[in-house]
Coordinates of C-alpha atoms and ligand atoms in Angstrom, one line a residue:
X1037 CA -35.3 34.8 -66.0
X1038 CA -38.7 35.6 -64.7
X1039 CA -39.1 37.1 -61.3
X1040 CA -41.6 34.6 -59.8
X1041 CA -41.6 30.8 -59.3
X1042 CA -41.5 28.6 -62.1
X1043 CA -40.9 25.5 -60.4
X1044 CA -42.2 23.6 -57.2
X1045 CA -38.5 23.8 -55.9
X1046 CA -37.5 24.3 -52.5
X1047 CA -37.1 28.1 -51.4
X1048 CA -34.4 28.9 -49.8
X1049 CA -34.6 32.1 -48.0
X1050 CA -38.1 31.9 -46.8
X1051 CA -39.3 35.8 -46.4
X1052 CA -42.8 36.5 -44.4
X1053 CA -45.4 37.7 -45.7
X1054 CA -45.8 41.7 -44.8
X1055 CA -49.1 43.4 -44.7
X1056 CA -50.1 46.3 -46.9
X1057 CA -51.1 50.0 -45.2
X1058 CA -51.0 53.7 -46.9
X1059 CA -49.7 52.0 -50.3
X1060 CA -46.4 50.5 -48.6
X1061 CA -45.5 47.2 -46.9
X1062 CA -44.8 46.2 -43.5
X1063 CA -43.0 43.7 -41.8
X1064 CA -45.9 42.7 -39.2
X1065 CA -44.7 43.2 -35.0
X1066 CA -47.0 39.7 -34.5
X1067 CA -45.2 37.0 -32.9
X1068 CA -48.1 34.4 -34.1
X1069 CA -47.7 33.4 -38.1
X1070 CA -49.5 30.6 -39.7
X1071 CA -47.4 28.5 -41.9
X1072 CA -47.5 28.4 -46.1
X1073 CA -47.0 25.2 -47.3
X1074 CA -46.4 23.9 -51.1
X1075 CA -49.4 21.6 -51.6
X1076 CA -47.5 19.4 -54.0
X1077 CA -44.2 19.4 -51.9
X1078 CA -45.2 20.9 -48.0
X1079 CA -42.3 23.2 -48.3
X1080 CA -42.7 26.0 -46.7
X1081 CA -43.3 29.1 -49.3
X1082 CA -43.7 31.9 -46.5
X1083 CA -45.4 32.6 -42.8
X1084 CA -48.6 34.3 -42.7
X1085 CA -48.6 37.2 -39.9
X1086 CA -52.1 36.8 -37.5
X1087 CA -51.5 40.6 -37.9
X1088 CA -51.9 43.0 -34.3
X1089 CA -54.8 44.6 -32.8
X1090 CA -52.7 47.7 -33.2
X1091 CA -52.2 47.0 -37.2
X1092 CA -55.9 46.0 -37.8
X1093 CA -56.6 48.9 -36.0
X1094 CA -54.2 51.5 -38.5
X1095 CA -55.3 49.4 -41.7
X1096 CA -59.1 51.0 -40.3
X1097 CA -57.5 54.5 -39.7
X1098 CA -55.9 54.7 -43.1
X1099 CA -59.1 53.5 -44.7
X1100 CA -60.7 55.9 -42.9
X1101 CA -58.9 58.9 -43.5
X1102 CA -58.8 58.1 -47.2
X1103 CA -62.2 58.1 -47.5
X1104 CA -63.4 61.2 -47.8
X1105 CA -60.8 62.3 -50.5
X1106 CA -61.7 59.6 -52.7
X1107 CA -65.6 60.1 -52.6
X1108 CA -64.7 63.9 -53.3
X1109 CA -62.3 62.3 -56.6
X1110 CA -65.0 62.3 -59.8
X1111 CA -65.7 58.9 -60.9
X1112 CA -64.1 59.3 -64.1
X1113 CA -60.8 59.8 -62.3
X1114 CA -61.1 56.0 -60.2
X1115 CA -62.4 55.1 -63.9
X1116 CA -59.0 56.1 -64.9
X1117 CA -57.0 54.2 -62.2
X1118 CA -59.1 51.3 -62.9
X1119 CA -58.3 51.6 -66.1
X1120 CA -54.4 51.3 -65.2
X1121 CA -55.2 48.6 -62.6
X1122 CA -56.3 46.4 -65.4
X1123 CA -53.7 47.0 -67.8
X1124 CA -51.3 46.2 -64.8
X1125 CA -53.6 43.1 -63.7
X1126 CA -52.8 41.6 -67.7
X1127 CA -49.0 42.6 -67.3
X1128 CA -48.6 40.4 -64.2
X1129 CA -51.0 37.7 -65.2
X1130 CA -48.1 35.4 -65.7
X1131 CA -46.5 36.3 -62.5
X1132 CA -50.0 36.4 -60.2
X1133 CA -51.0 32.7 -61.7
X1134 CA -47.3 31.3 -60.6
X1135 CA -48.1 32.9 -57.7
X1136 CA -51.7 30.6 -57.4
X1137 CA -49.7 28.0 -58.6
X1138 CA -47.0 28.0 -55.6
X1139 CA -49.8 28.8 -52.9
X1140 CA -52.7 27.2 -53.7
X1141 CA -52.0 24.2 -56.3
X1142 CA -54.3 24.6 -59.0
X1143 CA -52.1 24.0 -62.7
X1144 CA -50.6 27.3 -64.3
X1145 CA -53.8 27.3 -66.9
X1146 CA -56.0 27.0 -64.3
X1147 CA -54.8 30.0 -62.3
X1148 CA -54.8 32.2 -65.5
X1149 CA -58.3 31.9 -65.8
X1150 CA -58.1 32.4 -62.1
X1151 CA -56.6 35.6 -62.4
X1152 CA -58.8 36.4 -66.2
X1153 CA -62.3 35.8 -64.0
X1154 CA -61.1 38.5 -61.5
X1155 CA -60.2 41.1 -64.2
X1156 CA -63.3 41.0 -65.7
X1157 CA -64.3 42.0 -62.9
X1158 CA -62.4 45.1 -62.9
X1159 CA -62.8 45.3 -66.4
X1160 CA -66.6 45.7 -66.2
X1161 CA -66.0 48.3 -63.0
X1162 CA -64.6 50.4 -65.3
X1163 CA -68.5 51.2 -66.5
X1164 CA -69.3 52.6 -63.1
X1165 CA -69.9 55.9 -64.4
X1166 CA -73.1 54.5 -66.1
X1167 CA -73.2 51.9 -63.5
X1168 CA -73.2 54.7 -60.9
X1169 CA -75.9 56.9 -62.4
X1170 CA -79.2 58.2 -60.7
X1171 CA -82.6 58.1 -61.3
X1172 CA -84.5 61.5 -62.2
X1173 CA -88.2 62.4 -62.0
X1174 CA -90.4 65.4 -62.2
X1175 CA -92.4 64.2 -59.8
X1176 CA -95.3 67.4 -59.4
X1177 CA -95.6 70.5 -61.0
X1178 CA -92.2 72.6 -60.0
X1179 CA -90.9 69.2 -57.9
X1180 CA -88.4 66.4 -59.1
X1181 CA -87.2 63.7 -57.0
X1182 CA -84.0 62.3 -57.7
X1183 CA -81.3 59.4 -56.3
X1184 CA -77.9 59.4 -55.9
X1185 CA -76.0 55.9 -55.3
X1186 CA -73.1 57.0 -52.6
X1187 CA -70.5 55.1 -51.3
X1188 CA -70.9 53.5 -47.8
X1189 CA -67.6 54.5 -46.2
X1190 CA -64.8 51.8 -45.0
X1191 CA -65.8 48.4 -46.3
X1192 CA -64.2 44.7 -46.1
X1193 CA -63.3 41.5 -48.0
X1194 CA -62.9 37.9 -46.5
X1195 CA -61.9 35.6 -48.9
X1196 CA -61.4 32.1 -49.3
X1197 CA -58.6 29.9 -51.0
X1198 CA -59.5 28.3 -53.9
X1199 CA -59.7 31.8 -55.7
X1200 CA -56.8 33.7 -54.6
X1201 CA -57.0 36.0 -57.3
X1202 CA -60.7 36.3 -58.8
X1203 CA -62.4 36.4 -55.4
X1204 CA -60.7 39.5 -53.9
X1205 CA -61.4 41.1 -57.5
X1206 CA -65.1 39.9 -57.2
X1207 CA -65.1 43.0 -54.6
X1208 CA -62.0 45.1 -54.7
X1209 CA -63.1 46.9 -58.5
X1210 CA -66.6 47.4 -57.6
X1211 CA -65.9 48.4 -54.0
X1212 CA -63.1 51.3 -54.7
X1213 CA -64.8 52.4 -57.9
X1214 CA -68.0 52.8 -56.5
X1215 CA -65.7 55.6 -53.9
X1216 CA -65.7 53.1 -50.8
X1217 CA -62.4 52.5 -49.3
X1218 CA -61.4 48.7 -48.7
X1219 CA -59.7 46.6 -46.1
X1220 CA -59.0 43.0 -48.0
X1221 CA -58.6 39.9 -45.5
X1222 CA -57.3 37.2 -47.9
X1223 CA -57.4 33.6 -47.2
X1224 CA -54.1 33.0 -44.5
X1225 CA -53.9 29.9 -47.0
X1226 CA -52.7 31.8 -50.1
X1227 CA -52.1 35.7 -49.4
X1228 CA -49.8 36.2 -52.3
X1229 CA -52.2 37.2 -55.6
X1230 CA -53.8 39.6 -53.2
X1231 CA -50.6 41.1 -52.3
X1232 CA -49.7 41.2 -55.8
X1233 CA -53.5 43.0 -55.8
X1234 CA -52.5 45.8 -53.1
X1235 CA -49.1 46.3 -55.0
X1236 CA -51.0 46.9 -58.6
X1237 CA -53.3 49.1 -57.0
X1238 CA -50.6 51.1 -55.6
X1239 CA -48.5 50.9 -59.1
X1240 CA -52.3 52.1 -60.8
X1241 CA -52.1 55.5 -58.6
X1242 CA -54.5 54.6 -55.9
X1243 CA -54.2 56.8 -53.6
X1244 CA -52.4 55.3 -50.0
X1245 CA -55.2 54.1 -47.4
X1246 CA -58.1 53.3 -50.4
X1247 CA -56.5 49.4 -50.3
X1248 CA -55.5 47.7 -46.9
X1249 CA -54.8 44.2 -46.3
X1250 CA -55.0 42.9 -43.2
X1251 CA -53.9 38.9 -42.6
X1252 CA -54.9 36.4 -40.0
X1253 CA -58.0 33.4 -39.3
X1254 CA -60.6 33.8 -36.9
X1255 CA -59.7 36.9 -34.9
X1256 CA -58.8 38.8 -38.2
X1257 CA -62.6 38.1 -39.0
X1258 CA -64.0 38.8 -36.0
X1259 CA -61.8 42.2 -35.7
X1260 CA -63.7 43.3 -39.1
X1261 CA -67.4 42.0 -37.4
X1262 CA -66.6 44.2 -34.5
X1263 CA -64.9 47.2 -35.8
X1264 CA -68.2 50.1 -35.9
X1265 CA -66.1 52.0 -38.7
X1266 CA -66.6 49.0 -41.3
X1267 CA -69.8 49.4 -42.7
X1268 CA -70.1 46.2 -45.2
X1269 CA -68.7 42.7 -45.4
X1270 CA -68.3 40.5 -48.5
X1271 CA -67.5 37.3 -47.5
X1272 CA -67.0 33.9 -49.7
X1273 CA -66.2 30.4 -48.4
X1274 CA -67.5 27.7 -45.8
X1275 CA -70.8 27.5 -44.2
X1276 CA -69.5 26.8 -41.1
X1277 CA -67.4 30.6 -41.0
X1278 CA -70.0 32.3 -43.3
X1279 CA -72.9 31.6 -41.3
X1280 CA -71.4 32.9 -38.4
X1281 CA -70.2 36.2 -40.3
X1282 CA -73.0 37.0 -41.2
X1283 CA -75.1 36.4 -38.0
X1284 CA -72.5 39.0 -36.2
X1285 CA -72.1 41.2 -38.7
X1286 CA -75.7 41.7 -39.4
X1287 CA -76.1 41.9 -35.7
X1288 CA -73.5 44.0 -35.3
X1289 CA -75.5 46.4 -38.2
X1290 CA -73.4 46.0 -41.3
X1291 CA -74.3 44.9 -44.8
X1292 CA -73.1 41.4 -45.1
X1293 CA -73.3 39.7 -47.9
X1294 CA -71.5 35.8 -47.9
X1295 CA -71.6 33.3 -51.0
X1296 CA -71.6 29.6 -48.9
X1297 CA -70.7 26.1 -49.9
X1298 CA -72.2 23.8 -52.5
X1299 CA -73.2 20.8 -53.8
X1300 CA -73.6 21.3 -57.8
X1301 CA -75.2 18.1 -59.9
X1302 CA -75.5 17.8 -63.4
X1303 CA -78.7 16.0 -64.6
X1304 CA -77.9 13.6 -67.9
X1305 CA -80.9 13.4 -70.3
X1306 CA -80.5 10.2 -73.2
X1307 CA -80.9 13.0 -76.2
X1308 CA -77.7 15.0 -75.0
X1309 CA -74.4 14.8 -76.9
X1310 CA -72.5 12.7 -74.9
X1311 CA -69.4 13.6 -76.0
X1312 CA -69.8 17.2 -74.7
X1313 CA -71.5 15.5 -71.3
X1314 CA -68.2 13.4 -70.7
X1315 CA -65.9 16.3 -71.4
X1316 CA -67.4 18.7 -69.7
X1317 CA -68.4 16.9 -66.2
X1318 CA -64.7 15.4 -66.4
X1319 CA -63.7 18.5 -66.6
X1320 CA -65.4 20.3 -64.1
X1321 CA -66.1 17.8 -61.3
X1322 CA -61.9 16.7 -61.3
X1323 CA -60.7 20.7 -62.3
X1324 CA -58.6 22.4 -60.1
X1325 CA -59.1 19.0 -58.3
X1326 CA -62.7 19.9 -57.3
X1327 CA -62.1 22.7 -54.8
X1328 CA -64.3 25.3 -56.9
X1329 CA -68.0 26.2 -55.5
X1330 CA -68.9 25.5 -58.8
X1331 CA -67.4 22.1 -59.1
X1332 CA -69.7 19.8 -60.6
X1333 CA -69.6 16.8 -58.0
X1334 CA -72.8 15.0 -58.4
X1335 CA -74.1 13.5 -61.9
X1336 CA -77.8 12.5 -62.3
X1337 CA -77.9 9.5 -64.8
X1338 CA -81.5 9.5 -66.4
X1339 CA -82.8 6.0 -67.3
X1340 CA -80.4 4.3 -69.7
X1341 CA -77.6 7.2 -69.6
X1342 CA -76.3 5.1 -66.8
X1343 CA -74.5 2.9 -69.2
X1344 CA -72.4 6.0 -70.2
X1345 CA -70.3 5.4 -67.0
X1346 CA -67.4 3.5 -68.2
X1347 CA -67.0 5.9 -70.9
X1348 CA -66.9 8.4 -67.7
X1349 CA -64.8 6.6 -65.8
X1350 CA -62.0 5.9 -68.4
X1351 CA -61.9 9.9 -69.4
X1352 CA -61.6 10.5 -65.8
X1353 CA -58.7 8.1 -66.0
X1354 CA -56.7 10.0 -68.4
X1355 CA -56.3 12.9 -66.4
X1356 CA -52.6 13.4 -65.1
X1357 CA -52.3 14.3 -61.7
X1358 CA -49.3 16.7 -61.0
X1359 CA -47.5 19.4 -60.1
X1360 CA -49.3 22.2 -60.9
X1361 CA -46.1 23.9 -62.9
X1362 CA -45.5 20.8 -65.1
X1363 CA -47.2 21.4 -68.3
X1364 CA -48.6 17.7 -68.3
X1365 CA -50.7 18.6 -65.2
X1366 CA -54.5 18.7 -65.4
X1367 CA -54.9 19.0 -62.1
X1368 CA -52.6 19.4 -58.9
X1369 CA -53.2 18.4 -55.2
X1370 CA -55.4 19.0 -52.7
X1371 CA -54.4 22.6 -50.3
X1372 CA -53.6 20.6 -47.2
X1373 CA -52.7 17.5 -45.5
X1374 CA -55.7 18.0 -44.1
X1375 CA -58.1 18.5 -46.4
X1376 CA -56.7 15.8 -48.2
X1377 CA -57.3 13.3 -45.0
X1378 CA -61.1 14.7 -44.8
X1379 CA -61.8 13.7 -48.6
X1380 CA -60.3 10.3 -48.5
X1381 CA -62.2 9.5 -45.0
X1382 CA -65.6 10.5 -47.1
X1383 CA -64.5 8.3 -49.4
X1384 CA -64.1 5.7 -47.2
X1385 CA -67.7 6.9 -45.5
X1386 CA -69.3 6.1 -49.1
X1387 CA -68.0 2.8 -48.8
X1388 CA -69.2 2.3 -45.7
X1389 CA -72.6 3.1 -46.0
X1390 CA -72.4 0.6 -49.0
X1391 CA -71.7 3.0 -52.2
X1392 CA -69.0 1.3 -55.1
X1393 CA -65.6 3.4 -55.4
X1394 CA -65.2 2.3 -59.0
X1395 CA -62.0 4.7 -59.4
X1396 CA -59.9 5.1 -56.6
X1397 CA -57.8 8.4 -56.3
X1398 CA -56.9 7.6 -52.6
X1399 CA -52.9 6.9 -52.2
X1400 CA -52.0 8.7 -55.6
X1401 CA -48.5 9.6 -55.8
X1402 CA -47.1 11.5 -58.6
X1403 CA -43.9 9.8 -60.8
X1404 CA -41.7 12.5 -59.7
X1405 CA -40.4 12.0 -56.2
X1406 CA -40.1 15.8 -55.6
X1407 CA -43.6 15.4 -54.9
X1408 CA -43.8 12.6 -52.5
X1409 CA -44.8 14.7 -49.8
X1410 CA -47.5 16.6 -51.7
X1411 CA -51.6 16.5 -50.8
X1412 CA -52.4 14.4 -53.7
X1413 CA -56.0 12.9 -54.1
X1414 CA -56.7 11.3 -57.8
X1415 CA -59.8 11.8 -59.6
X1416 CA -62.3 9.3 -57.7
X1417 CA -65.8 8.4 -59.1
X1418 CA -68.5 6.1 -56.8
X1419 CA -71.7 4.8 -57.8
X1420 CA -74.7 4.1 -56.3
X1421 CA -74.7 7.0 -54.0
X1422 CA -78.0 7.8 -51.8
X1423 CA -79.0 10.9 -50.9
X1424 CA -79.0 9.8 -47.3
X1425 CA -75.2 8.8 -47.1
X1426 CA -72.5 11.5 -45.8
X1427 CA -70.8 12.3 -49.1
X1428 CA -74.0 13.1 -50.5
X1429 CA -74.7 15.3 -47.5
X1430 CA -71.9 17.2 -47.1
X1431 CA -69.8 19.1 -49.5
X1432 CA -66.1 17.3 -50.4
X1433 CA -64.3 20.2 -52.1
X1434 CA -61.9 17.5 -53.4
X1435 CA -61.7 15.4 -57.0
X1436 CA -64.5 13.2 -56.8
X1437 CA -67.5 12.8 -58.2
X1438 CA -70.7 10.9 -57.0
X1439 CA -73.1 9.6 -59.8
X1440 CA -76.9 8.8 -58.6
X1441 CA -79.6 7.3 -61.1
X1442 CA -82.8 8.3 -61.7
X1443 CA -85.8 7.0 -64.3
X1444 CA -87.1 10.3 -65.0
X1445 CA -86.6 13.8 -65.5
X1446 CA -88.5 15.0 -62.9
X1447 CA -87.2 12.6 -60.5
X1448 CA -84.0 14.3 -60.9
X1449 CA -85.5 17.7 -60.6
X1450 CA -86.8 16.4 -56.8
X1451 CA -83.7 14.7 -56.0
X1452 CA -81.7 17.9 -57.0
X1453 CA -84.4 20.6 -55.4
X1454 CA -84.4 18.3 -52.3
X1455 CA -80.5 19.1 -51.5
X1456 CA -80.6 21.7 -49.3
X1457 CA -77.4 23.8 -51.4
X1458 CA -78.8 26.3 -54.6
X1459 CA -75.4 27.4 -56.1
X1460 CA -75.4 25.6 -59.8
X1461 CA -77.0 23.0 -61.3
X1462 CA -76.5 21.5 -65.3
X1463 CA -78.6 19.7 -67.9
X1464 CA -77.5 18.0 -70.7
X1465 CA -79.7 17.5 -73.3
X1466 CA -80.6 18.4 -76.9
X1467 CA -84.4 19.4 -76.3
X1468 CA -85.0 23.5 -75.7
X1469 CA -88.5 22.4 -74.5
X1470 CA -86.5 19.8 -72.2
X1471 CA -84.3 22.2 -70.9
X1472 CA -86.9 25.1 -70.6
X1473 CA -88.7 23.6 -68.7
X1474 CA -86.1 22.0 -66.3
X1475 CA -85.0 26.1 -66.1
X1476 CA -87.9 26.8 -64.7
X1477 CA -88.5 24.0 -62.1
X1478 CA -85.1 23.5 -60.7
X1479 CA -84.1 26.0 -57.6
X1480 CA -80.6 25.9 -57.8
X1481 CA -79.5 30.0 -58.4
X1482 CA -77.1 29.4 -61.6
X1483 CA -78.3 27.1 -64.4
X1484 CA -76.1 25.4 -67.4
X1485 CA -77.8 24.7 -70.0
X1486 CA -74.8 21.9 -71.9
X1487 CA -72.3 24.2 -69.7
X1488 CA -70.9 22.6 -66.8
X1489 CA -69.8 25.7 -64.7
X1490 CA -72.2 28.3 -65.4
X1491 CA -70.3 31.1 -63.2
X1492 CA -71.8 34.6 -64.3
X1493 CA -69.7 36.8 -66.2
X1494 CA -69.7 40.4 -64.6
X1495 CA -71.9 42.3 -66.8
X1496 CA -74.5 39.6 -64.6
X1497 CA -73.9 38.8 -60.9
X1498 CA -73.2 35.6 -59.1
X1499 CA -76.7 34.4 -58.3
X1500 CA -76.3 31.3 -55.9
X1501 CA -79.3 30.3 -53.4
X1502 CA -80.6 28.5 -50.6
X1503 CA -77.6 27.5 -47.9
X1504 CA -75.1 28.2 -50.9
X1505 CA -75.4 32.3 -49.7
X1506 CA -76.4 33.4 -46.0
X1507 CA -79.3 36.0 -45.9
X1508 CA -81.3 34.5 -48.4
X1509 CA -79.0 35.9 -51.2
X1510 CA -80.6 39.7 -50.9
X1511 CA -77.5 41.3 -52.1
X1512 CA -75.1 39.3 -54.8
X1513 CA -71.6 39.8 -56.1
X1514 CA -70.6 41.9 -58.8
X1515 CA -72.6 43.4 -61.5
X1516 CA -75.1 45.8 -60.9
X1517 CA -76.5 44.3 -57.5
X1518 CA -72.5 44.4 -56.6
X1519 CA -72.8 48.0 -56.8
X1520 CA -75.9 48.2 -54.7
X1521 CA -74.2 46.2 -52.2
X1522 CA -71.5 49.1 -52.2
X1523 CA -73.7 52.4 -52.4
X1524 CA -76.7 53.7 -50.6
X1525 CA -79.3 55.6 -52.0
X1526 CA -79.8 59.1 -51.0
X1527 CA -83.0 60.4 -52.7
X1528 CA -83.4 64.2 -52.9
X1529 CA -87.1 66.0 -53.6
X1530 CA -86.9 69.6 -54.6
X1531 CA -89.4 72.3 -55.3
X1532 CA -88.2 75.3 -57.0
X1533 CA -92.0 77.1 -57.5
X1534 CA -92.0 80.8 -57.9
X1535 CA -95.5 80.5 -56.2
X1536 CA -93.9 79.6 -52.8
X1537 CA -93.4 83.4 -52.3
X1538 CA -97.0 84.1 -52.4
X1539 CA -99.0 81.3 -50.6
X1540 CA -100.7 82.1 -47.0
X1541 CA -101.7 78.7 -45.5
X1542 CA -99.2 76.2 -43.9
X1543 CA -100.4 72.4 -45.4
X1544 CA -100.5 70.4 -42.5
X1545 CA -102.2 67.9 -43.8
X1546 CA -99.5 64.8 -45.4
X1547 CA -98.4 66.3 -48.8
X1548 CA -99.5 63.8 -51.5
X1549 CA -98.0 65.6 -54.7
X1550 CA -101.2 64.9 -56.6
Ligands
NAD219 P1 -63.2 28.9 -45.1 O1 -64.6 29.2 -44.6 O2 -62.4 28.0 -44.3 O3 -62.4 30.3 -45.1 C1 -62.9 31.5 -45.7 C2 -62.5 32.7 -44.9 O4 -63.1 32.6 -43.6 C3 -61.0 32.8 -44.7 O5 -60.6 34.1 -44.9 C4 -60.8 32.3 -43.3 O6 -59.7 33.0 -42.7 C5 -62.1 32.6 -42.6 N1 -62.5 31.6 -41.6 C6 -62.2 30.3 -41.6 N2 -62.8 29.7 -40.6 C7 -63.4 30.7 -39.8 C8 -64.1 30.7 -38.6 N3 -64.3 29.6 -37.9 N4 -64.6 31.9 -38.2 C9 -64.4 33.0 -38.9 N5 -63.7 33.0 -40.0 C10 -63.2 31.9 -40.5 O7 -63.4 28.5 -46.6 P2 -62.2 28.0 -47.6 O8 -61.9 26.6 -47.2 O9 -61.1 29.0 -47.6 O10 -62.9 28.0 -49.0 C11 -63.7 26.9 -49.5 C12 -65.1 27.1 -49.2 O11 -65.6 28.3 -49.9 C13 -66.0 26.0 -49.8 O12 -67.1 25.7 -49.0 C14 -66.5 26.7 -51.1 O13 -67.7 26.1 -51.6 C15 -66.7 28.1 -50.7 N6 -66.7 29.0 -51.8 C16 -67.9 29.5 -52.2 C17 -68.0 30.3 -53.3 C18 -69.3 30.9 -53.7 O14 -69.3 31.9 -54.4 N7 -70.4 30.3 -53.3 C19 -66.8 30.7 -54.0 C20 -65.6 30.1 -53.6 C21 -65.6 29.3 -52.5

């Protein structure tokens, strides 16, 4: 019998979610929880502490007093334990993506390759001693200059839900390896792969204090803005809270570095291979029933490609909606009652405004009756969408996909360039001078050339732009820029000249090392 859910089932003994300090966890002393529901039942799966001033406080302490044993450990020691963090990441795999499954919704496939993005992640950490290296120079005779890339101290993760497991490992690897210690603020949606996280970390040999996690909404994030002993913040998920991270964090003089919302299309050229277009936009507008950054919600029909959209429509129609555990499921619901009300009233907005529903995911029910209660939204497709109307405008994070037509290529590369989100963008199309030159005109940050969800692998970095990331994207996610974000540079000059001992003038004038 495996340890972990395999079933949507009621629970019966409902146990709280504890919070994680010095490698143990702790029942929190909060009286304030936030309730976990099922997605595709609303049973309750566990409360969420809004953990304590006093606990936020000791997750900081801890962090803080590990610190300065774990810069002094050599970076092929945390090389090691990263090593046994991964190893312990693919042992659990099963039990971290029924975990997903349970909290968040997403089918059991689905949060494997949840759980897979996030250890490659860790995986590629485990190069930090090259990753880590400094730059040397012999800058003048008897002089060389060199850099060393040193951690910053305590740093912190916010994360949203829709990743549970590959967004806390989009900093957690990079973070620790690179010798910072970490306090991770999961989404109070879906805590439990991050726990699972803390309790691998602990099981790998980290040392107690070098992973925290604090829980909690708003005044969990604004503790980490505030605190002066947190030096950076990585945070992923809405415009609306990321924008406001990183104004006070910034303000407050931290690295902040926030990947935003999105609005992804995918621009259909007639020479493509339209069985690979269907497939893949089917597949990653209705996936994980839309809630990814990545999701591709908005196809671009160019000239006579617009007559593929029955072909679309009746792929999109053989998707089964379900619980995410049944292995039938292709996608599961929506994560709340709420989100699920928000995506149908923008569907009903594109009607409105005078768009065509042409399929209709709004009152979906699964077969089975255990999931009556469940946040279900089927895959939904409209046409004749404007760039003025509201669904256009704002992001849906739910299963449906708008289609727009165009006559022209570059008519889809204004209409695309003029949304004010950067994160992704795809072409389809058989020409390399078509799609060349599409690469270089388009302004959206991550590019699919006939791939729908071009998400960087981390030996590259996660490269969204404009209102998709706050700050203008300076610093990026994983990969080498990851490491930037988590070091500093200290560059050392050094002059080791026998003639020092024998010269009579000070220089006063600025030394040049001509
Ligand atoms: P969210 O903004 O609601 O929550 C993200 C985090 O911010 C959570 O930890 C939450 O506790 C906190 N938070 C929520 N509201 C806050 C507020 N008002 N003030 C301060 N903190 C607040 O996002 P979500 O719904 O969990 O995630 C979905 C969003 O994340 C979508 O917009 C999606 O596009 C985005 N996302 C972006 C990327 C990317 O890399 N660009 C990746 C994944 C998700």
């Amino acid at each position: 019998m495996a340890s972990y859910p395999t079933t949507h089932a009621k629970i019966e003994t409902v146990v709280d979610t504890p919070w994680f300090i010095d490698n143990a966890f702790k029942p929190s002393e909060t009286t304030e929880f936030i309730a976990l529901h099922d997605p595709a039942t609303n049973n309750l799966v566990t409360r969420v502490p809004q953990s304590t001033d006093a606990e936020m406080r000791a997750a900081v302490d801890s962090a803080q007093r590990a610190f300065p044993a774990w810069w002094a450990t050599s970076v092929l020691h945390r090389q090691q334990l990263m090593f046994r963090l991964v190893a312990l990441i693919r042992e659990n795999w099963d039990r971290l993506a029924a975990n997903i499954t349970l909290e968040q919704g997403k089918t059991l496939a689905d949060a494997k390759g949840d759980v897979l993005r996030g250890l490659q992640v860790a995986e590629a950490a485990c190069g930090a001693p090259e990753l880590l290296k400094g730059e040397v120079l012999e800058v003048a005779k008897d002089m060389e200059t060199r850099t060393y890339k040193e951690p910053l101290g305590v740093v912190a993760a916010i994360c949203p839900f829709n990743f549970p497991a590959m967004i806390p490992l989009w900093s957690l690897p990079v973070a620790t390896i690179a010798g910072n210690t970490m306090i991770l603020k999961p989404s109070e949606r879906d805590p439990g792969a991050a726990m699972i996280i803390a309790e691998l970390c602990q099981k790998a040999g980290f040392p107690d204090g070098v992973v925290n996690v604090i829980h909690g909404a708003k005044q969990t994030v604004n503790f980490i803005l505030d605190e002066p002993r947190i030096k950076a913040v990585s945070f992923v998920g809405s415009n609306q809270a990321g924008e406001y991270v990183f104004a006070r964090g910034s303000a407050n003089g931290k690295r902040v570095q926030a990947n935003l919302g999105a609005k992804n299309h995918a621009a259909v050229l007639p020479d493509c291979n339209k069985n690979n277009f269907i497939k893949s936009v089917v597949g990653a507008a209705f996936g994980a029933a839309g809630q990814r950054c990545m999701a591709l919600s908005t196809v671009v029909f160019v000239g006579g490609t617009k007559d593929w959209l029955p072909e679309l429509v009746d792929n999109a129609k053989t998707l089964q909606v379900n619980g995410g555990f049944e292995a039938d499921a292709d996608l599961g619901p929506v994560i709340s009652p709420q989100s699920k009300a928000r995506i149908e009233e923008l569907i009903a907005s594109a009607e409105d405004e005078g768009a065509k529903i042409v399929l209709d995911g709004r009152g979906f029910k699964p077969a089975n009756e255990d999931y009556a209660k469940g946040n279900w939204v089927g895959p939904t497709i409209i046409t004749e969408v404007t760039p003025k109307m509201r669904c256009y405008r704002e992001e849906i994070f739910g299963p449906v996909l708008l289609c727009l037509n165009v006559a022209t290529l570059d008519e889809a590369i204004d209409l695309i360039n003029d949304n004010e989100y950067g994160n992704g963008v795809a072409i389809f199309t058989s020409s390399g001078p078509t799609a060349e030159s599409f690469r270089r005109k388009i302004e959206a940050g991550q590019v699919g050339i006939n791939v729908p969800i071009p998400v960087p692998l981390p030996m590259f970095s996660f490269t969204g732009n404009k209102r998709s990331v706050a700050g203008g994207g300076a610093t990026t996610f994983y990969g080498r820029p990851g490491i930037s974000f988590y070091t500093q540079q200290k560059t050392v000059t050094a002059k080791w000249a026998e003639s020092d001992a024998i010269s009579t003038r000070a220089e006063v004038a600025m030394p040049t090392q001509q």
